[in-house]
PDB file of C-alpha atoms in Angstrom:
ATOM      1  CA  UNK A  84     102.690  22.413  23.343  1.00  0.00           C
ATOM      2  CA  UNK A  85     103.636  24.150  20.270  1.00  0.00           C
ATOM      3  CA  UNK A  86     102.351  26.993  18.187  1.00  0.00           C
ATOM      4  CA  UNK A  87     100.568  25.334  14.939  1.00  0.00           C
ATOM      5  CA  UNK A  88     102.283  26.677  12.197  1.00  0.00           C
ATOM      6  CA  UNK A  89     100.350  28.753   9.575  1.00  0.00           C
ATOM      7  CA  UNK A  90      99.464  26.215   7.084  1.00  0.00           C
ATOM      8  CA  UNK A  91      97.911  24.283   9.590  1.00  0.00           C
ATOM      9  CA  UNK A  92      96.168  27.423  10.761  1.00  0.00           C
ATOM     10  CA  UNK A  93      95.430  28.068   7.369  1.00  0.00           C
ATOM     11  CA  UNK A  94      94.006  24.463   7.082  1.00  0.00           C
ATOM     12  CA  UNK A  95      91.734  24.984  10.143  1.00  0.00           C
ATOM     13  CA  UNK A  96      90.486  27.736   8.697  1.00  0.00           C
ATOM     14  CA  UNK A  97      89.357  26.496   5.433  1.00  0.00           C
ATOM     15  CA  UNK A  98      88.531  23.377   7.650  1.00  0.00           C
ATOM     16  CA  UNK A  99      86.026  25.299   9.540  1.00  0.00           C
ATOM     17  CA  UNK A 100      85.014  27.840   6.943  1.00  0.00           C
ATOM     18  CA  UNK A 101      84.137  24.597   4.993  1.00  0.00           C
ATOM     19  CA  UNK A 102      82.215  23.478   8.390  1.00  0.00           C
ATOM     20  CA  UNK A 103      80.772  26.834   8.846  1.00  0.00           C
ATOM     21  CA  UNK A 104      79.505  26.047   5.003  1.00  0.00           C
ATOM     22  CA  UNK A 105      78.276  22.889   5.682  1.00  0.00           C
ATOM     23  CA  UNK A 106      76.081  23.558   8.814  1.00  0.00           C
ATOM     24  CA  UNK A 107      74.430  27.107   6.854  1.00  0.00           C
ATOM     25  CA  UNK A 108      73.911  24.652   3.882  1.00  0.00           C
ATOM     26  CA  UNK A 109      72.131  22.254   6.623  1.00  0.00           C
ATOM     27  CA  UNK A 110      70.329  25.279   8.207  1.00  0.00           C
ATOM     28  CA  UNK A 111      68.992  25.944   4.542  1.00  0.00           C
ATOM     29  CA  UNK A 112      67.897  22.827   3.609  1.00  0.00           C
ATOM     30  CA  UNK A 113      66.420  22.066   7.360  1.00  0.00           C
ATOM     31  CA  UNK A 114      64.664  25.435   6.989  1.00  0.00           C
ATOM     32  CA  UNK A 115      63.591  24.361   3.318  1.00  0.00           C
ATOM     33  CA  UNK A 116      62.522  20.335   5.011  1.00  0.00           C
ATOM     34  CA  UNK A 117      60.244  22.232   8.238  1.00  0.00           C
ATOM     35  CA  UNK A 118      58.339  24.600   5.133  1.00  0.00           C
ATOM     36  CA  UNK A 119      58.194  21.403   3.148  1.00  0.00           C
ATOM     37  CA  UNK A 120      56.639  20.142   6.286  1.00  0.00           C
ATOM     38  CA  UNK A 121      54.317  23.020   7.286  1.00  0.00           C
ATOM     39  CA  UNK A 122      53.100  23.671   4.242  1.00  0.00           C
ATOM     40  CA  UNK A 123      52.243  19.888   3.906  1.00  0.00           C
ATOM     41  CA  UNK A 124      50.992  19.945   7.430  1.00  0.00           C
ATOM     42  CA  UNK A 125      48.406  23.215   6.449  1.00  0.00           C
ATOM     43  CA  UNK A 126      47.219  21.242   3.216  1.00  0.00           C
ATOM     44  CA  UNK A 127      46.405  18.515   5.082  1.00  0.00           C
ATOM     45  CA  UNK A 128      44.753  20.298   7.544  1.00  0.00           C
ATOM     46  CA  UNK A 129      43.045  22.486   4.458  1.00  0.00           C
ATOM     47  CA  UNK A 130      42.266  19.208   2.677  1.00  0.00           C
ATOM     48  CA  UNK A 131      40.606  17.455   5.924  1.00  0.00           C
ATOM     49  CA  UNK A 132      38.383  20.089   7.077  1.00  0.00           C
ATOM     50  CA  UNK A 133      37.218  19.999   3.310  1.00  0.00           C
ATOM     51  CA  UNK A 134      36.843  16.458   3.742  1.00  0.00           C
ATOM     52  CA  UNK A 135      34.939  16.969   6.891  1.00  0.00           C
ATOM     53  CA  UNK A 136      32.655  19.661   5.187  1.00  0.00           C
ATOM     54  CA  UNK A 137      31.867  17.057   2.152  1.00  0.00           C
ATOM     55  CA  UNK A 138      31.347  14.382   4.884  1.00  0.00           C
ATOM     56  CA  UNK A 139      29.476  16.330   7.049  1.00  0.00           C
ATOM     57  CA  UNK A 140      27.599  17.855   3.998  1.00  0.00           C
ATOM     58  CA  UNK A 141      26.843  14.441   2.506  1.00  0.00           C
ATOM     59  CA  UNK A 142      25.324  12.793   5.956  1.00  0.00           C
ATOM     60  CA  UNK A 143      22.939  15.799   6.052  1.00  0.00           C
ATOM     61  CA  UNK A 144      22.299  15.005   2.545  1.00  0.00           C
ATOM     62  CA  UNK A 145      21.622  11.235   3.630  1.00  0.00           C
ATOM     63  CA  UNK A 146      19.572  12.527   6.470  1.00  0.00           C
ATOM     64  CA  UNK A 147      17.483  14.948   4.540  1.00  0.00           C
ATOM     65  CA  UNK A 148      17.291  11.603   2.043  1.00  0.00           C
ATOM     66  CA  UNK A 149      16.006   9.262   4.765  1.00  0.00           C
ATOM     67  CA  UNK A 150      13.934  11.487   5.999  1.00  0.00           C
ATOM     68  CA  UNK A 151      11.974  11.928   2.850  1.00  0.00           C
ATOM     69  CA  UNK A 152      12.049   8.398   1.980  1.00  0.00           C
ATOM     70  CA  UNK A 153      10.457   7.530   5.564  1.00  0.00           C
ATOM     71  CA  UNK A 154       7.830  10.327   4.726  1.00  0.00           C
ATOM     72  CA  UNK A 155       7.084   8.545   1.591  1.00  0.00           C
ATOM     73  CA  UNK A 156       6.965   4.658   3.094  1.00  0.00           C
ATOM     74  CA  UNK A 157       4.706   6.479   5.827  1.00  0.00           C
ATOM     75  CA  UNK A 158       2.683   7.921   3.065  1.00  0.00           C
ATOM     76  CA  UNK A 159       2.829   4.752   1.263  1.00  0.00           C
ATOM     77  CA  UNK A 160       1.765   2.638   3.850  1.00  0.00           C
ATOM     78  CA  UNK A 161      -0.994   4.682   4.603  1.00  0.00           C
ATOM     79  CA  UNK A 162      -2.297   4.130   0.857  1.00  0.00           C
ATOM     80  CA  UNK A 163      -1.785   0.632   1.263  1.00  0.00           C
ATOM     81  CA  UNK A 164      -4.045   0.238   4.202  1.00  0.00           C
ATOM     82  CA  UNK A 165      -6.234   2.715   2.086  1.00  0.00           C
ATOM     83  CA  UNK A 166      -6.224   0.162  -0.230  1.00  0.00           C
ATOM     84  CA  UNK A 167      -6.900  -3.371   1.517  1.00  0.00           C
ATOM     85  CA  UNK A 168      -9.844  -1.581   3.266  1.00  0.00           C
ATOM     86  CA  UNK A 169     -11.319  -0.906   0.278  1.00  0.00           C
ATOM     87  CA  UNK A 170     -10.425  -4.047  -1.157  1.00  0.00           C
ATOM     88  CA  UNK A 171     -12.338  -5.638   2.095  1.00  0.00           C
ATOM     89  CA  UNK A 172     -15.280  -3.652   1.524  1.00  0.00           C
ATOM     90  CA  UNK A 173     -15.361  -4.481  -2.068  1.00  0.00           C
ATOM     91  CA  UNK A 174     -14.832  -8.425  -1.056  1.00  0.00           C
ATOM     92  CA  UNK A 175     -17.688  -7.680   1.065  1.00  0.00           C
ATOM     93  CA  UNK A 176     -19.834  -6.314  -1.176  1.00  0.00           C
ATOM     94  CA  UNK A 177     -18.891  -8.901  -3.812  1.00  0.00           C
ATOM     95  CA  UNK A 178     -20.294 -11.210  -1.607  1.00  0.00           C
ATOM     96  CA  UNK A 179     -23.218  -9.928  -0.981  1.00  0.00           C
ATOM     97  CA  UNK A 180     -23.472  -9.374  -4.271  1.00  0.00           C
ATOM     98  CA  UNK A 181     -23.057 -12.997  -5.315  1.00  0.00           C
ATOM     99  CA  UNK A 182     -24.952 -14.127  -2.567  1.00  0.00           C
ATOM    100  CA  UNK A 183     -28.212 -11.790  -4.224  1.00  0.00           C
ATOM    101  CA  UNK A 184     -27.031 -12.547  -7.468  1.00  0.00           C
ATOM    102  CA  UNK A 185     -27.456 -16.650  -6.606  1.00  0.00           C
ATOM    103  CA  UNK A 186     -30.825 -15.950  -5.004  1.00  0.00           C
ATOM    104  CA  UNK A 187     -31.905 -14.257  -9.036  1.00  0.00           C
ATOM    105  CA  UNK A 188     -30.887 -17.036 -10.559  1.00  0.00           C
ATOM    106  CA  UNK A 189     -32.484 -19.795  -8.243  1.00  0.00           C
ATOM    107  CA  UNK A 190     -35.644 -16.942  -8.373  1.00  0.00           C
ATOM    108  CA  UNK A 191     -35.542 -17.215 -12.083  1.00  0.00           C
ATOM    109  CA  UNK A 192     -34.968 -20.832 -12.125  1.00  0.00           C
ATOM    110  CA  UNK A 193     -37.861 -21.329 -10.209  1.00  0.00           C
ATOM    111  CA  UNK A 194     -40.345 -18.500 -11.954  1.00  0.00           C
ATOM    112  CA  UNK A 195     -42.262 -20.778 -14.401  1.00  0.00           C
ATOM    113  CA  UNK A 196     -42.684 -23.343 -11.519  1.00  0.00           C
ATOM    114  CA  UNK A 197     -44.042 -20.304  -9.177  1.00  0.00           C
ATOM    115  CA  UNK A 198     -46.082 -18.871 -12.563  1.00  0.00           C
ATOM    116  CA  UNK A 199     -47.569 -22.337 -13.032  1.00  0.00           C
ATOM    117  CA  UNK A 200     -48.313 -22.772  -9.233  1.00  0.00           C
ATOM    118  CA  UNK A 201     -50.011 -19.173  -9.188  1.00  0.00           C
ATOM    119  CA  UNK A 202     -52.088 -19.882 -12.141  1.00  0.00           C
ATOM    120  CA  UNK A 203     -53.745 -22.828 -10.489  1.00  0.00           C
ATOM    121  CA  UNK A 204     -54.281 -21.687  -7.524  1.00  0.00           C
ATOM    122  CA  UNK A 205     -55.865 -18.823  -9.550  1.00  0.00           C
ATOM    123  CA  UNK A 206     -58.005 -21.260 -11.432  1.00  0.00           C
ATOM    124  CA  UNK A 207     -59.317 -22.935  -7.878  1.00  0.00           C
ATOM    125  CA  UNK A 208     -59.811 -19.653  -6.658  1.00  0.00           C
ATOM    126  CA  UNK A 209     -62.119 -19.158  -9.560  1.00  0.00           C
ATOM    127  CA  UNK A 210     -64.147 -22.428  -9.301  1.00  0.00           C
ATOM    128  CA  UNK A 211     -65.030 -21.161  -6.095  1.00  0.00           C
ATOM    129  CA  UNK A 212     -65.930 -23.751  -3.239  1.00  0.00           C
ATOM    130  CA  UNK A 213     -67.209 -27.177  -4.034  1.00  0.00           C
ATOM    131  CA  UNK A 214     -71.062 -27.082  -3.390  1.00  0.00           C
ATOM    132  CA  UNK A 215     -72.248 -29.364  -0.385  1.00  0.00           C
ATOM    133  CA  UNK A 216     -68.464 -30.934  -0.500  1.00  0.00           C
ATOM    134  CA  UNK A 217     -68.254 -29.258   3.232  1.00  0.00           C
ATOM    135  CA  UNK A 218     -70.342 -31.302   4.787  1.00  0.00           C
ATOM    136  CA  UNK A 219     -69.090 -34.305   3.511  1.00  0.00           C
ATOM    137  CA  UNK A 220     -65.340 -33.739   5.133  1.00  0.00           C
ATOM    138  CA  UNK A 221     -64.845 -34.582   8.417  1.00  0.00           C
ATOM    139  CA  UNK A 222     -61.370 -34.164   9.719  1.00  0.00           C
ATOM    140  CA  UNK A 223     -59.650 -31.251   8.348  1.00  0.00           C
ATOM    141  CA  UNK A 224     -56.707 -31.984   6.422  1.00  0.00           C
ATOM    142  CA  UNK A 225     -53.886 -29.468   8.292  1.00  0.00           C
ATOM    143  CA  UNK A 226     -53.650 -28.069  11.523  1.00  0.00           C
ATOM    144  CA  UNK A 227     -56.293 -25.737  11.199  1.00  0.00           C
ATOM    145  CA  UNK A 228     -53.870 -22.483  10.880  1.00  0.00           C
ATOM    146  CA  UNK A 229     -52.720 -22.810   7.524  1.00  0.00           C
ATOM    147  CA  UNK A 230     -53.987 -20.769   4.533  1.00  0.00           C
ATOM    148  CA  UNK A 231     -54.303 -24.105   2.321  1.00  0.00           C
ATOM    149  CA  UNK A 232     -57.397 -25.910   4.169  1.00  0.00           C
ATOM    150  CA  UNK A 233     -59.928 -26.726   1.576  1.00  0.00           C
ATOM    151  CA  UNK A 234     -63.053 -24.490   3.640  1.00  0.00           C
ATOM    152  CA  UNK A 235     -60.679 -21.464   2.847  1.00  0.00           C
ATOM    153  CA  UNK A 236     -59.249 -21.668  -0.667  1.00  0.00           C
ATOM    154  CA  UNK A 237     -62.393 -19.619  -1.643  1.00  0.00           C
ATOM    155  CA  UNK A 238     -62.314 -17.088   0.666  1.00  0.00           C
ATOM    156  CA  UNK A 239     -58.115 -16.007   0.679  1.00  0.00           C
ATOM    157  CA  UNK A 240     -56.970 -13.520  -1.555  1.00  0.00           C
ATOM    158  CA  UNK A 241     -53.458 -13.757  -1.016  1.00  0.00           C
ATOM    159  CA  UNK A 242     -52.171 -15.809  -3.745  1.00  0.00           C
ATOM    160  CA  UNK A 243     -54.204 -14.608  -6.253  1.00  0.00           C
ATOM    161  CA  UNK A 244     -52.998 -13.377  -9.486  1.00  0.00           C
ATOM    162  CA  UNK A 245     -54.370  -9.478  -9.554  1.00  0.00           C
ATOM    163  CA  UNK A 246     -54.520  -7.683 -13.389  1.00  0.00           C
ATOM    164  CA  UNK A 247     -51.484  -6.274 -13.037  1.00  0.00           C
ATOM    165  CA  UNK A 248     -49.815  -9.810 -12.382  1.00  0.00           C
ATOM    166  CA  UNK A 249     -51.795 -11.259 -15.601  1.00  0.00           C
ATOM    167  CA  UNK A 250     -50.456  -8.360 -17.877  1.00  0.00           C
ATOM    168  CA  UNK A 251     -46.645  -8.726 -16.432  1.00  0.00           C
ATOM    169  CA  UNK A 252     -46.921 -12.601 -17.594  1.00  0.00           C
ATOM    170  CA  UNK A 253     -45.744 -11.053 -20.728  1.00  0.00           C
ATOM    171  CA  UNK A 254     -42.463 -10.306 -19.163  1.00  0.00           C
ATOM    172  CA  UNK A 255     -41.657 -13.152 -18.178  1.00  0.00           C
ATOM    173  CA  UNK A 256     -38.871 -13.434 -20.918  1.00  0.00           C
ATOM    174  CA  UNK A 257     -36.977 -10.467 -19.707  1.00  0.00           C
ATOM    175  CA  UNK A 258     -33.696 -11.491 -17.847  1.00  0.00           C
ATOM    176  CA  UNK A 259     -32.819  -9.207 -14.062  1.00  0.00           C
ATOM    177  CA  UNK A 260     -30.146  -6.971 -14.915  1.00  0.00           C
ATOM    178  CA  UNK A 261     -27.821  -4.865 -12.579  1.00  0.00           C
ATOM    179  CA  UNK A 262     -27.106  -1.236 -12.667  1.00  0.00           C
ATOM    180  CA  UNK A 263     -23.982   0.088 -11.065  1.00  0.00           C
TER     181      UNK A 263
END
């Protein structure tokens, strides 16, 4: 084998000085690539931790929400069935209420048929009993307990129109009103 001669060695120098170059220059720019990547790397971590915080901050946040929403539907619901009851009691008593009311109106319908009733019976109990008219019936004309047999018109008091009943005809125009 022979010697290279110095241009050559010259040659391989440069050649690997240029190499030498080359593989620093890749050494920089792989350094320069892995900070690239690290730093990249630690804002990503940076960024997803804050992205965990917001999450995690915004699902207590949801929580907190729900929770106080379900307060209020509880709360809500409890109002409600407030509510209907006293809607059902009021039904109830509107009812009632009608139901009264009707029976006024049928009472008032019927108060100058009762007022006209009252007065005769008021009249016959003032005639008194017809004189020697006893004798003369035979067969009573009920069952022998009612208030309306003729032998004891006279004598009964209880349909009988007192003083105080005479004076209140004159309110007989007035019309039932309701207080609440």
């Amino acid at each position: 084998m022979s010697l290279p001669s110095p241009v050559q060695i010259k040659e391989a120098n440069a050649h690997l000085v240029a190499v030498h170059r080359r593989v620093a220059e890749l050494e920089q720019r792989l350094e320069a690539a892995e900070n690239t990547v690290r730093e990249q790397a630690e804002s990503l971590i940076r960024k997803d931790e804050q992205l965990r915080a917001a999450t995690q901050e915004i699902t207590e946040a949801k929580d907190r929400e729900i929770a106080y929403l379900h307060e209020k539907l509880c709360k809500s619901e409890e109002t409600i069935q407030r509510f209907q009851n006293m809607v059902k009691e009021k039904d109830g008593l509107i009812g009632q209420l009608r139901h009264r009311c009707q029976l006024l109106d049928n009472i008032c319908k019927s108060r100058p048929l009762l007022d006209s009733m009252l007065s005769h019976m008021a009249e016959a109990e003032r005639l008194g009993p017809v004189i020697g008219a006893a004798e003369t019936i035979s067969l009573p004309l009920t069952d022998g307990d009612s208030n309306c047999s003729p032998g004891r018109l006279g004598n009964h008091k209880d349909f009988s129109l007192s003083e105080d009943d005479m004076d209140d005809q004159d309110l007989d125009d007035i019309v039932f009103g309701t207080t609440v």
